[in-house]
Amino acid sequence: MNDLALLLSPEGRALLDEVRDTEPAQELAVATRLRRDHPAELVSAALGQARLRQRAVAKFGAEDAGRMFFTPNGVEQSTRASVAAYRAGRLRELGVTSVADLCCGIGGDAIALARAGIRVLAVDRDPVTAAVARANAEALGLAGLIEVREADVTEVDTAGYDAVFVDPARRGGRGRVFDPEAYSPPLSWAVGAALAAPRAALKIAPGIPHEVVPAAAEAEWISDGGDVKEAVLWFGTGAPGAVRATLLPGPRSLLGRGLPDPAVRPVGRYLYEPDGAVIRAHLVAEVAEEVGGGLLDPTIAYVTADEPRPTPYATGYEITNRLPFNVKKLKALLREREVGTLTVKKRGSAVEPEELRRKVRPQGPNAATVFLTRVAGAPTMLIGRPLR
């Protein structure tokens, strides 16, 4: 709290601007110089905040990150801005004009909601985190739409709001928490709060077992740039039991149709690697139907087909070679084709990509992708190139 108060002072804000682009290797020299004219505590706080802002650029973009305030946990646990904006857009499309944002953290989701024109009550029980959220609302000119309250979310009355958004803490003293009932607050409490509201969205870990998803919820898995970021349980959307995978940027959403598992078939000329959100949502069958393909192996989410059918929900490759797993044969093939840039992907293989790369020592002007996988239970290497 004291660090934040120092940084919010005119001297602190000026110092933040001065150290904005400080490289880690320069910190000691910069700190020594600045302490001649500023209190050591303020210099330390400014340099620490500059480091956090630099880390936050990946999630919030340079412009917002350069104006916001962060805690180490806030940078680590906050929602990527593109994902928060997508979710806020869905709530706005549902007619939501006010949201109780429970467990608001440093305010990343509240900011996205406010920018969508939604009035927000942002609640967090940690005083430092709540103060940072309040400072961020003010720094981005959104204080008129965001009320920040320091309180226990389980004691907050949300009756006057169109929707509830809950982002339970999923980290404890020993790292990530995988049991939904060990979230803070527990998932069961969050579901109860959601069911009591007209509409709700609960942010949860993407690895949540499907059998834990309540029957009243629509479940959505979201990826951004190919990386799975989160799962969301939606209530009040009119689609209980629905499952979807959403890919950003876009957005592009694949809705589940309850298809049976795809058949296993021989390796075709093309291989499709479904997006991680598709896999987490158990919608590989929908992708297989879209590309007219089947599985290489019943336990592995690689789809093979005989024709090129581009889809936004999977990356396609043309397969040029199929070999039983054999490092010497792979090395010889790569040398013959003068492959110097080798991308190694694996599913169902214990071999580490970097280990394989060291052993084959690719050299040359060409590029290739090798898939380490199983075909009908047998360790196999598939060599190919991305579809254009």
CSV table of C-alpha atoms in Angstrom, one decimal:
chain,number,residue,atom,x,y,z
A,1,MET,CA,0.0,0.0,0.0
A,2,ASN,CA,2.9,2.3,0.9
A,3,ASP,CA,4.6,1.6,-2.5
A,4,LEU,CA,1.4,2.4,-4.4
A,5,ALA,CA,0.9,5.6,-2.4
A,6,LEU,CA,4.4,6.7,-3.3
A,7,LEU,CA,4.0,5.9,-7.0
A,8,LEU,CA,0.7,7.8,-7.1
A,9,SER,CA,2.3,11.0,-5.9
A,10,PRO,CA,3.5,13.6,-8.4
A,11,GLU,CA,7.1,12.7,-7.7
A,12,GLY,CA,6.3,9.0,-8.1
A,13,ARG,CA,4.5,9.4,-11.4
A,14,ALA,CA,7.4,11.5,-12.8
A,15,LEU,CA,9.9,8.9,-11.7
A,16,LEU,CA,7.8,6.1,-13.3
A,17,ASP,CA,8.0,8.0,-16.6
A,18,GLU,CA,11.8,8.4,-16.2
A,19,VAL,CA,12.5,4.7,-15.5
A,20,ARG,CA,9.9,3.3,-18.0
A,21,ASP,CA,12.4,1.8,-20.4
A,22,THR,CA,15.1,0.7,-17.9
A,23,GLU,CA,16.8,-2.5,-18.9
A,24,PRO,CA,17.4,-5.1,-16.1
A,25,ALA,CA,21.2,-4.8,-16.6
A,26,GLN,CA,20.9,-1.0,-16.1
A,27,GLU,CA,18.9,-1.1,-12.9
A,28,LEU,CA,21.7,-0.9,-10.4
A,29,ALA,CA,23.3,2.1,-12.1
A,30,VAL,CA,20.0,3.8,-12.6
A,31,ALA,CA,19.0,3.2,-8.9
A,32,THR,CA,22.4,4.6,-7.7
A,33,ARG,CA,21.9,7.7,-9.8
A,34,LEU,CA,18.3,8.3,-8.8
A,35,ARG,CA,18.9,7.9,-5.1
A,36,ARG,CA,20.9,11.1,-5.1
A,37,ASP,CA,17.7,13.0,-5.6
A,38,HIS,CA,14.9,10.7,-4.5
A,39,PRO,CA,14.1,8.6,-1.5
A,40,ALA,CA,15.5,5.0,-1.8
A,41,GLU,CA,12.1,3.5,-1.1
A,42,LEU,CA,10.5,5.4,-4.0
A,43,VAL,CA,13.3,4.5,-6.4
A,44,SER,CA,13.0,0.9,-5.5
A,45,ALA,CA,9.2,1.0,-5.9
A,46,ALA,CA,9.5,2.8,-9.3
A,47,LEU,CA,12.0,0.3,-10.7
A,48,GLY,CA,9.9,-2.6,-9.5
A,49,GLN,CA,6.8,-1.2,-11.1
A,50,ALA,CA,8.7,-0.6,-14.3
A,51,ARG,CA,9.6,-4.3,-14.4
A,52,LEU,CA,6.0,-5.3,-13.8
A,53,ARG,CA,4.8,-3.0,-16.6
A,54,GLN,CA,7.3,-4.4,-19.0
A,55,ARG,CA,6.0,-8.0,-18.2
A,56,ALA,CA,2.4,-6.8,-18.5
A,57,VAL,CA,2.8,-5.6,-22.1
A,58,ALA,CA,2.2,-9.2,-23.4
A,59,LYS,CA,-1.2,-9.2,-21.8
A,60,PHE,CA,-2.4,-5.6,-21.9
A,61,GLY,CA,-0.5,-4.0,-24.7
A,62,ALA,CA,2.2,-1.3,-24.4
A,63,GLU,CA,-0.2,1.7,-24.1
A,64,ASP,CA,-2.3,0.3,-21.2
A,65,ALA,CA,0.6,-1.4,-19.5
A,66,GLY,CA,2.5,1.8,-19.5
A,67,ARG,CA,-0.2,3.6,-17.5
A,68,MET,CA,-1.5,0.8,-15.2
A,69,PHE,CA,-0.2,-0.4,-11.8
A,70,PHE,CA,0.6,-4.0,-11.1
A,71,THR,CA,1.5,-6.5,-8.4
A,72,PRO,CA,3.5,-9.6,-9.2
A,73,ASN,CA,0.5,-11.8,-8.7
A,74,GLY,CA,-1.6,-9.4,-10.7
A,75,VAL,CA,0.6,-9.7,-13.7
A,76,GLU,CA,0.7,-13.5,-13.4
A,77,GLN,CA,-3.0,-14.1,-12.8
A,78,SER,CA,-4.8,-11.4,-14.8
A,79,THR,CA,-6.8,-12.1,-17.9
A,80,ARG,CA,-5.2,-11.3,-21.3
A,81,ALA,CA,-6.9,-8.1,-22.5
A,82,SER,CA,-8.1,-9.7,-25.8
A,83,VAL,CA,-9.8,-12.5,-23.9
A,84,ALA,CA,-11.4,-10.1,-21.4
A,85,ALA,CA,-12.7,-8.0,-24.2
A,86,TYR,CA,-14.2,-10.9,-26.0
A,87,ARG,CA,-16.0,-12.0,-22.8
A,88,ALA,CA,-17.2,-8.5,-22.1
A,89,GLY,CA,-18.6,-8.4,-25.7
A,90,ARG,CA,-20.6,-11.5,-25.1
A,91,LEU,CA,-22.1,-10.1,-22.0
A,92,ARG,CA,-23.0,-6.9,-23.8
A,93,GLU,CA,-24.6,-8.9,-26.6
A,94,LEU,CA,-26.7,-10.6,-23.9
A,95,GLY,CA,-28.1,-7.2,-22.9
A,96,VAL,CA,-26.0,-6.9,-19.7
A,97,THR,CA,-25.5,-3.3,-18.6
A,98,SER,CA,-24.2,-3.9,-15.1
A,99,VAL,CA,-21.9,-6.6,-13.6
A,100,ALA,CA,-20.7,-7.6,-10.2
A,101,ASP,CA,-17.0,-8.6,-10.8
A,102,LEU,CA,-16.2,-10.8,-7.9
A,103,CYS,CA,-12.5,-11.5,-7.2
A,104,CYS,CA,-11.6,-8.6,-9.5
A,105,GLY,CA,-7.8,-8.8,-8.9
A,106,ILE,CA,-6.0,-5.7,-10.4
A,107,GLY,CA,-9.1,-4.9,-12.5
A,108,GLY,CA,-8.3,-6.3,-16.0
A,109,ASP,CA,-11.7,-7.8,-16.5
A,110,ALA,CA,-13.5,-4.7,-15.0
A,111,ILE,CA,-11.6,-2.5,-17.5
A,112,ALA,CA,-12.8,-4.6,-20.4
A,113,LEU,CA,-16.3,-4.6,-19.1
A,114,ALA,CA,-16.3,-0.8,-18.6
A,115,ARG,CA,-14.9,-0.3,-22.1
A,116,ALA,CA,-17.9,-2.3,-23.4
A,117,GLY,CA,-20.1,0.3,-21.7
A,118,ILE,CA,-21.0,-1.9,-18.7
A,119,ARG,CA,-21.2,-0.5,-15.2
A,120,VAL,CA,-19.0,-2.6,-12.8
A,121,LEU,CA,-18.8,-3.3,-9.1
A,122,ALA,CA,-15.3,-4.7,-8.7
A,123,VAL,CA,-14.7,-6.6,-5.5
A,124,ASP,CA,-11.6,-8.0,-3.9
A,125,ARG,CA,-10.8,-8.8,-0.3
A,126,ASP,CA,-7.1,-8.0,-0.5
A,127,PRO,CA,-6.5,-4.3,0.3
A,128,VAL,CA,-3.5,-3.9,-1.9
A,129,THR,CA,-5.1,-5.6,-4.8
A,130,ALA,CA,-8.3,-3.5,-4.4
A,131,ALA,CA,-6.2,-0.3,-4.2
A,132,VAL,CA,-4.4,-1.3,-7.4
A,133,ALA,CA,-7.7,-2.0,-9.2
A,134,ARG,CA,-9.0,1.4,-8.1
A,135,ALA,CA,-5.8,3.1,-9.4
A,136,ASN,CA,-6.1,1.3,-12.7
A,137,ALA,CA,-9.7,2.4,-13.2
A,138,GLU,CA,-8.6,6.0,-12.6
A,139,ALA,CA,-5.4,5.7,-14.8
A,140,LEU,CA,-7.5,4.6,-17.8
A,141,GLY,CA,-10.2,7.1,-17.3
A,142,LEU,CA,-12.8,4.5,-16.3
A,143,ALA,CA,-13.5,5.4,-12.7
A,144,GLY,CA,-17.0,6.7,-13.6
A,145,LEU,CA,-18.0,3.1,-14.6
A,146,ILE,CA,-16.0,1.1,-12.1
A,147,GLU,CA,-16.7,1.1,-8.4
A,148,VAL,CA,-14.0,-0.8,-6.5
A,149,ARG,CA,-14.9,-2.3,-3.1
A,150,GLU,CA,-12.6,-4.1,-0.6
A,151,ALA,CA,-14.7,-6.9,0.8
A,152,ASP,CA,-15.2,-10.6,1.0
A,153,VAL,CA,-17.1,-11.6,-2.2
A,154,THR,CA,-19.2,-14.1,-0.3
A,155,GLU,CA,-20.8,-11.2,1.7
A,156,VAL,CA,-21.5,-8.9,-1.3
A,157,ASP,CA,-25.2,-8.4,-2.3
A,158,THR,CA,-25.3,-8.7,-6.1
A,159,ALA,CA,-29.1,-8.4,-6.5
A,160,GLY,CA,-29.0,-5.1,-8.3
A,161,TYR,CA,-26.8,-6.2,-11.1
A,162,ASP,CA,-27.7,-7.8,-14.5
A,163,ALA,CA,-24.8,-10.3,-14.2
A,164,VAL,CA,-22.2,-11.8,-12.0
A,165,PHE,CA,-18.6,-12.5,-13.1
A,166,VAL,CA,-16.5,-14.7,-10.8
A,167,ASP,CA,-12.8,-15.4,-11.3
A,168,PRO,CA,-11.8,-17.5,-8.3
A,169,ALA,CA,-8.2,-17.7,-7.2
A,170,ARG,CA,-6.6,-20.9,-8.5
A,171,ARG,CA,-3.2,-20.6,-6.9
A,172,GLY,CA,-2.3,-21.4,-3.3
A,173,GLY,CA,0.9,-21.5,-1.3
A,174,ARG,CA,2.1,-24.5,-3.2
A,175,GLY,CA,1.3,-23.2,-6.7
A,176,ARG,CA,-1.7,-24.0,-9.0
A,177,VAL,CA,-4.8,-25.5,-7.5
A,178,PHE,CA,-6.5,-28.2,-9.6
A,179,ASP,CA,-9.4,-29.2,-7.4
A,180,PRO,CA,-12.3,-26.8,-8.2
A,181,GLU,CA,-13.4,-27.0,-4.6
A,182,ALA,CA,-10.0,-25.8,-3.5
A,183,TYR,CA,-10.5,-22.5,-5.5
A,184,SER,CA,-11.0,-19.4,-3.5
A,185,PRO,CA,-13.9,-19.1,-3.3
A,186,PRO,CA,-14.8,-22.8,-4.1
A,187,LEU,CA,-16.5,-23.5,-7.5
A,188,SER,CA,-19.6,-24.7,-5.7
A,189,TRP,CA,-20.0,-21.3,-4.1
A,190,ALA,CA,-19.4,-19.5,-7.5
A,191,VAL,CA,-22.0,-21.7,-9.2
A,192,GLY,CA,-24.5,-20.9,-6.5
A,193,ALA,CA,-23.8,-17.2,-7.0
A,194,ALA,CA,-24.2,-17.6,-10.8
A,195,LEU,CA,-27.5,-19.4,-10.5
A,196,ALA,CA,-28.9,-16.6,-8.3
A,197,ALA,CA,-28.1,-14.0,-10.9
A,198,PRO,CA,-30.0,-13.4,-14.2
A,199,ARG,CA,-26.8,-14.1,-16.1
A,200,ALA,CA,-23.3,-15.1,-15.1
A,201,ALA,CA,-19.8,-16.1,-16.3
A,202,LEU,CA,-17.4,-18.1,-14.2
A,203,LYS,CA,-13.7,-18.1,-15.3
A,204,ILE,CA,-12.1,-21.5,-14.5
A,205,ALA,CA,-9.0,-23.5,-15.4
A,206,PRO,CA,-9.1,-25.0,-18.9
A,207,GLY,CA,-8.2,-28.4,-17.5
A,208,ILE,CA,-11.5,-28.7,-15.6
A,209,PRO,CA,-13.0,-32.2,-16.0
A,210,HIS,CA,-16.1,-32.1,-18.1
A,211,GLU,CA,-18.1,-34.1,-15.6
A,212,VAL,CA,-17.7,-31.2,-13.1
A,213,VAL,CA,-19.5,-28.7,-15.4
A,214,PRO,CA,-23.0,-28.1,-14.1
A,215,ALA,CA,-25.9,-29.1,-16.3
A,216,ALA,CA,-27.2,-25.6,-16.3
A,217,ALA,CA,-24.0,-24.1,-17.7
A,218,GLU,CA,-22.8,-23.5,-21.2
A,219,ALA,CA,-19.1,-24.4,-21.3
A,220,GLU,CA,-16.6,-22.5,-23.5
A,221,TRP,CA,-12.9,-23.0,-23.9
A,222,ILE,CA,-11.0,-20.0,-25.3
A,223,SER,CA,-7.6,-19.8,-27.0
A,224,ASP,CA,-5.7,-16.8,-28.1
A,225,GLY,CA,-3.1,-17.1,-30.9
A,226,GLY,CA,-3.2,-20.9,-30.5
A,227,ASP,CA,-2.6,-20.9,-26.7
A,228,VAL,CA,-5.5,-22.1,-24.5
A,229,LYS,CA,-6.2,-19.4,-22.0
A,230,GLU,CA,-9.2,-20.3,-20.0
A,231,ALA,CA,-12.6,-22.0,-19.8
A,232,VAL,CA,-15.8,-20.1,-19.0
A,233,LEU,CA,-19.0,-21.4,-17.5
A,234,TRP,CA,-21.9,-19.3,-18.8
A,235,PHE,CA,-25.3,-19.1,-17.1
A,236,GLY,CA,-28.5,-17.5,-18.5
A,237,THR,CA,-27.4,-17.7,-22.2
A,238,GLY,CA,-30.3,-19.9,-23.1
A,239,ALA,CA,-28.0,-22.8,-24.0
A,240,PRO,CA,-27.6,-25.0,-21.0
A,241,GLY,CA,-25.3,-28.0,-21.7
A,242,ALA,CA,-23.8,-26.4,-24.8
A,243,VAL,CA,-20.1,-26.8,-25.5
A,244,ARG,CA,-18.0,-24.5,-27.6
A,245,ALA,CA,-14.4,-23.7,-28.5
A,246,THR,CA,-13.6,-20.1,-29.3
A,247,LEU,CA,-10.4,-19.0,-31.1
A,248,LEU,CA,-9.0,-15.5,-30.9
A,249,PRO,CA,-8.4,-13.4,-32.7
A,250,GLY,CA,-11.6,-13.6,-34.6
A,251,PRO,CA,-13.5,-14.7,-32.7
A,252,ARG,CA,-14.3,-18.0,-34.3
A,253,SER,CA,-16.5,-20.4,-32.3
A,254,LEU,CA,-17.0,-24.1,-32.9
A,255,LEU,CA,-20.2,-25.4,-31.4
A,256,GLY,CA,-20.4,-29.0,-30.2
A,257,ARG,CA,-23.0,-31.2,-31.9
A,258,GLY,CA,-22.7,-34.3,-29.8
A,259,LEU,CA,-20.9,-36.3,-32.5
A,260,PRO,CA,-19.4,-39.7,-31.7
A,261,ASP,CA,-15.7,-40.2,-31.6
A,262,PRO,CA,-14.1,-40.2,-35.1
A,263,ALA,CA,-13.2,-43.5,-36.6
A,264,VAL,CA,-9.5,-44.5,-36.7
A,265,ARG,CA,-8.3,-44.7,-40.3
A,266,PRO,CA,-5.0,-45.2,-42.2
A,267,VAL,CA,-2.7,-42.2,-42.6
A,268,GLY,CA,-3.8,-40.0,-45.4
A,269,ARG,CA,-1.9,-37.3,-47.3
A,270,TYR,CA,-2.9,-34.6,-44.9
A,271,LEU,CA,-2.8,-34.2,-41.1
A,272,TYR,CA,-4.7,-31.7,-39.1
A,273,GLU,CA,-3.7,-30.5,-35.6
A,274,PRO,CA,-6.8,-29.2,-33.8
A,275,ASP,CA,-6.5,-26.0,-31.8
A,276,GLY,CA,-6.0,-26.6,-28.0
A,277,ALA,CA,-9.4,-25.1,-27.2
A,278,VAL,CA,-11.0,-27.6,-29.6
A,279,ILE,CA,-9.2,-30.5,-27.8
A,280,ARG,CA,-10.1,-29.2,-24.4
A,281,ALA,CA,-13.7,-28.8,-25.4
A,282,HIS,CA,-13.8,-32.4,-26.7
A,283,LEU,CA,-14.7,-31.2,-30.2
A,284,VAL,CA,-12.1,-33.1,-32.3
A,285,ALA,CA,-15.0,-35.1,-33.9
A,286,GLU,CA,-16.5,-31.8,-35.2
A,287,VAL,CA,-13.1,-30.9,-36.8
A,288,ALA,CA,-12.7,-34.4,-38.2
A,289,GLU,CA,-16.2,-34.2,-39.8
A,290,GLU,CA,-15.3,-30.7,-41.3
A,291,VAL,CA,-12.1,-32.0,-43.0
A,292,GLY,CA,-13.5,-35.4,-43.9
A,293,GLY,CA,-11.0,-37.3,-41.8
A,294,GLY,CA,-10.4,-39.7,-39.0
A,295,LEU,CA,-8.0,-40.3,-36.2
A,296,LEU,CA,-4.5,-41.7,-36.5
A,297,ASP,CA,-4.9,-43.4,-33.1
A,298,PRO,CA,-8.0,-43.6,-30.8
A,299,THR,CA,-6.2,-41.9,-28.0
A,300,ILE,CA,-4.5,-39.0,-29.9
A,301,ALA,CA,-6.0,-35.8,-31.2
A,302,TYR,CA,-4.4,-35.9,-34.7
A,303,VAL,CA,-6.8,-36.0,-37.6
A,304,THR,CA,-5.8,-37.4,-41.0
A,305,ALA,CA,-7.5,-37.0,-44.3
A,306,ASP,CA,-7.1,-37.5,-48.0
A,307,GLU,CA,-8.0,-33.9,-49.2
A,308,PRO,CA,-6.9,-30.4,-48.2
A,309,ARG,CA,-9.8,-28.7,-46.5
A,310,PRO,CA,-8.6,-25.6,-44.6
A,311,THR,CA,-10.4,-25.0,-41.3
A,312,PRO,CA,-9.8,-22.2,-38.7
A,313,TYR,CA,-10.1,-24.8,-36.0
A,314,ALA,CA,-7.0,-26.9,-36.9
A,315,THR,CA,-3.6,-26.4,-38.5
A,316,GLY,CA,-3.2,-28.4,-41.7
A,317,TYR,CA,-0.1,-30.2,-42.9
A,318,GLU,CA,0.8,-32.1,-46.1
A,319,ILE,CA,2.5,-35.3,-45.1
A,320,THR,CA,5.4,-36.4,-47.4
A,321,ASN,CA,6.8,-39.3,-45.4
A,322,ARG,CA,5.8,-41.9,-42.8
A,323,LEU,CA,8.5,-43.7,-40.9
A,324,PRO,CA,8.6,-46.0,-37.9
A,325,PHE,CA,10.4,-44.2,-35.1
A,326,ASN,CA,14.1,-44.3,-36.0
A,327,VAL,CA,16.5,-41.5,-35.4
A,328,LYS,CA,19.1,-42.6,-37.9
A,329,LYS,CA,16.5,-42.8,-40.7
A,330,LEU,CA,15.1,-39.4,-39.8
A,331,LYS,CA,18.6,-37.9,-39.8
A,332,ALA,CA,19.4,-39.4,-43.2
A,333,LEU,CA,16.1,-38.1,-44.7
A,334,LEU,CA,16.6,-34.6,-43.3
A,335,ARG,CA,20.2,-34.5,-44.7
A,336,GLU,CA,19.0,-35.7,-48.1
A,337,ARG,CA,16.4,-32.9,-48.2
A,338,GLU,CA,18.8,-30.3,-46.7
A,339,VAL,CA,16.4,-29.5,-43.8
A,340,GLY,CA,18.0,-26.9,-41.4
A,341,THR,CA,14.8,-25.6,-39.8
A,342,LEU,CA,13.0,-28.5,-38.1
A,343,THR,CA,9.8,-28.1,-36.1
A,344,VAL,CA,9.2,-31.1,-33.8
A,345,LYS,CA,5.6,-31.8,-32.6
A,346,LYS,CA,4.6,-34.7,-30.5
A,347,ARG,CA,1.5,-36.4,-29.1
A,348,GLY,CA,1.7,-39.8,-27.6
A,349,SER,CA,5.6,-39.9,-27.6
A,350,ALA,CA,8.0,-39.7,-24.7
A,351,VAL,CA,10.8,-38.2,-26.9
A,352,GLU,CA,11.6,-34.6,-26.1
A,353,PRO,CA,11.7,-32.3,-29.2
A,354,GLU,CA,15.0,-30.6,-28.1
A,355,GLU,CA,16.6,-34.0,-27.6
A,356,LEU,CA,15.6,-35.2,-31.0
A,357,ARG,CA,16.8,-31.9,-32.6
A,358,ARG,CA,20.2,-32.4,-31.0
A,359,LYS,CA,20.5,-35.9,-32.3
A,360,VAL,CA,19.5,-35.2,-35.9
A,361,ARG,CA,21.5,-31.9,-36.1
A,362,PRO,CA,19.5,-30.4,-39.0
A,363,GLN,CA,21.4,-28.4,-41.5
A,364,GLY,CA,20.4,-26.7,-44.8
A,365,PRO,CA,18.2,-24.1,-46.3
A,366,ASN,CA,14.9,-26.0,-46.2
A,367,ALA,CA,12.2,-26.4,-43.5
A,368,ALA,CA,10.1,-29.4,-42.4
A,369,THR,CA,7.8,-30.5,-39.5
A,370,VAL,CA,8.1,-33.9,-37.9
A,371,PHE,CA,5.3,-35.4,-35.8
A,372,LEU,CA,6.2,-37.9,-33.2
A,373,THR,CA,3.1,-39.9,-32.5
A,374,ARG,CA,1.5,-43.3,-32.7
A,375,VAL,CA,-0.3,-44.9,-35.6
A,376,ALA,CA,-2.4,-47.9,-34.6
A,377,GLY,CA,-0.4,-48.1,-31.4
A,378,ALA,CA,3.0,-48.1,-33.1
A,379,PRO,CA,5.6,-45.2,-32.5
A,380,THR,CA,5.7,-43.3,-35.8
A,381,MET,CA,7.3,-40.3,-37.4
A,382,LEU,CA,5.3,-38.3,-39.9
A,383,ILE,CA,7.2,-35.6,-41.9
A,384,GLY,CA,5.5,-32.8,-43.7
A,385,ARG,CA,5.0,-29.1,-44.3
A,386,PRO,CA,2.2,-26.7,-43.3
A,387,LEU,CA,-0.6,-26.1,-45.8
A,388,ARG,CA,-0.5,-22.7,-47.4
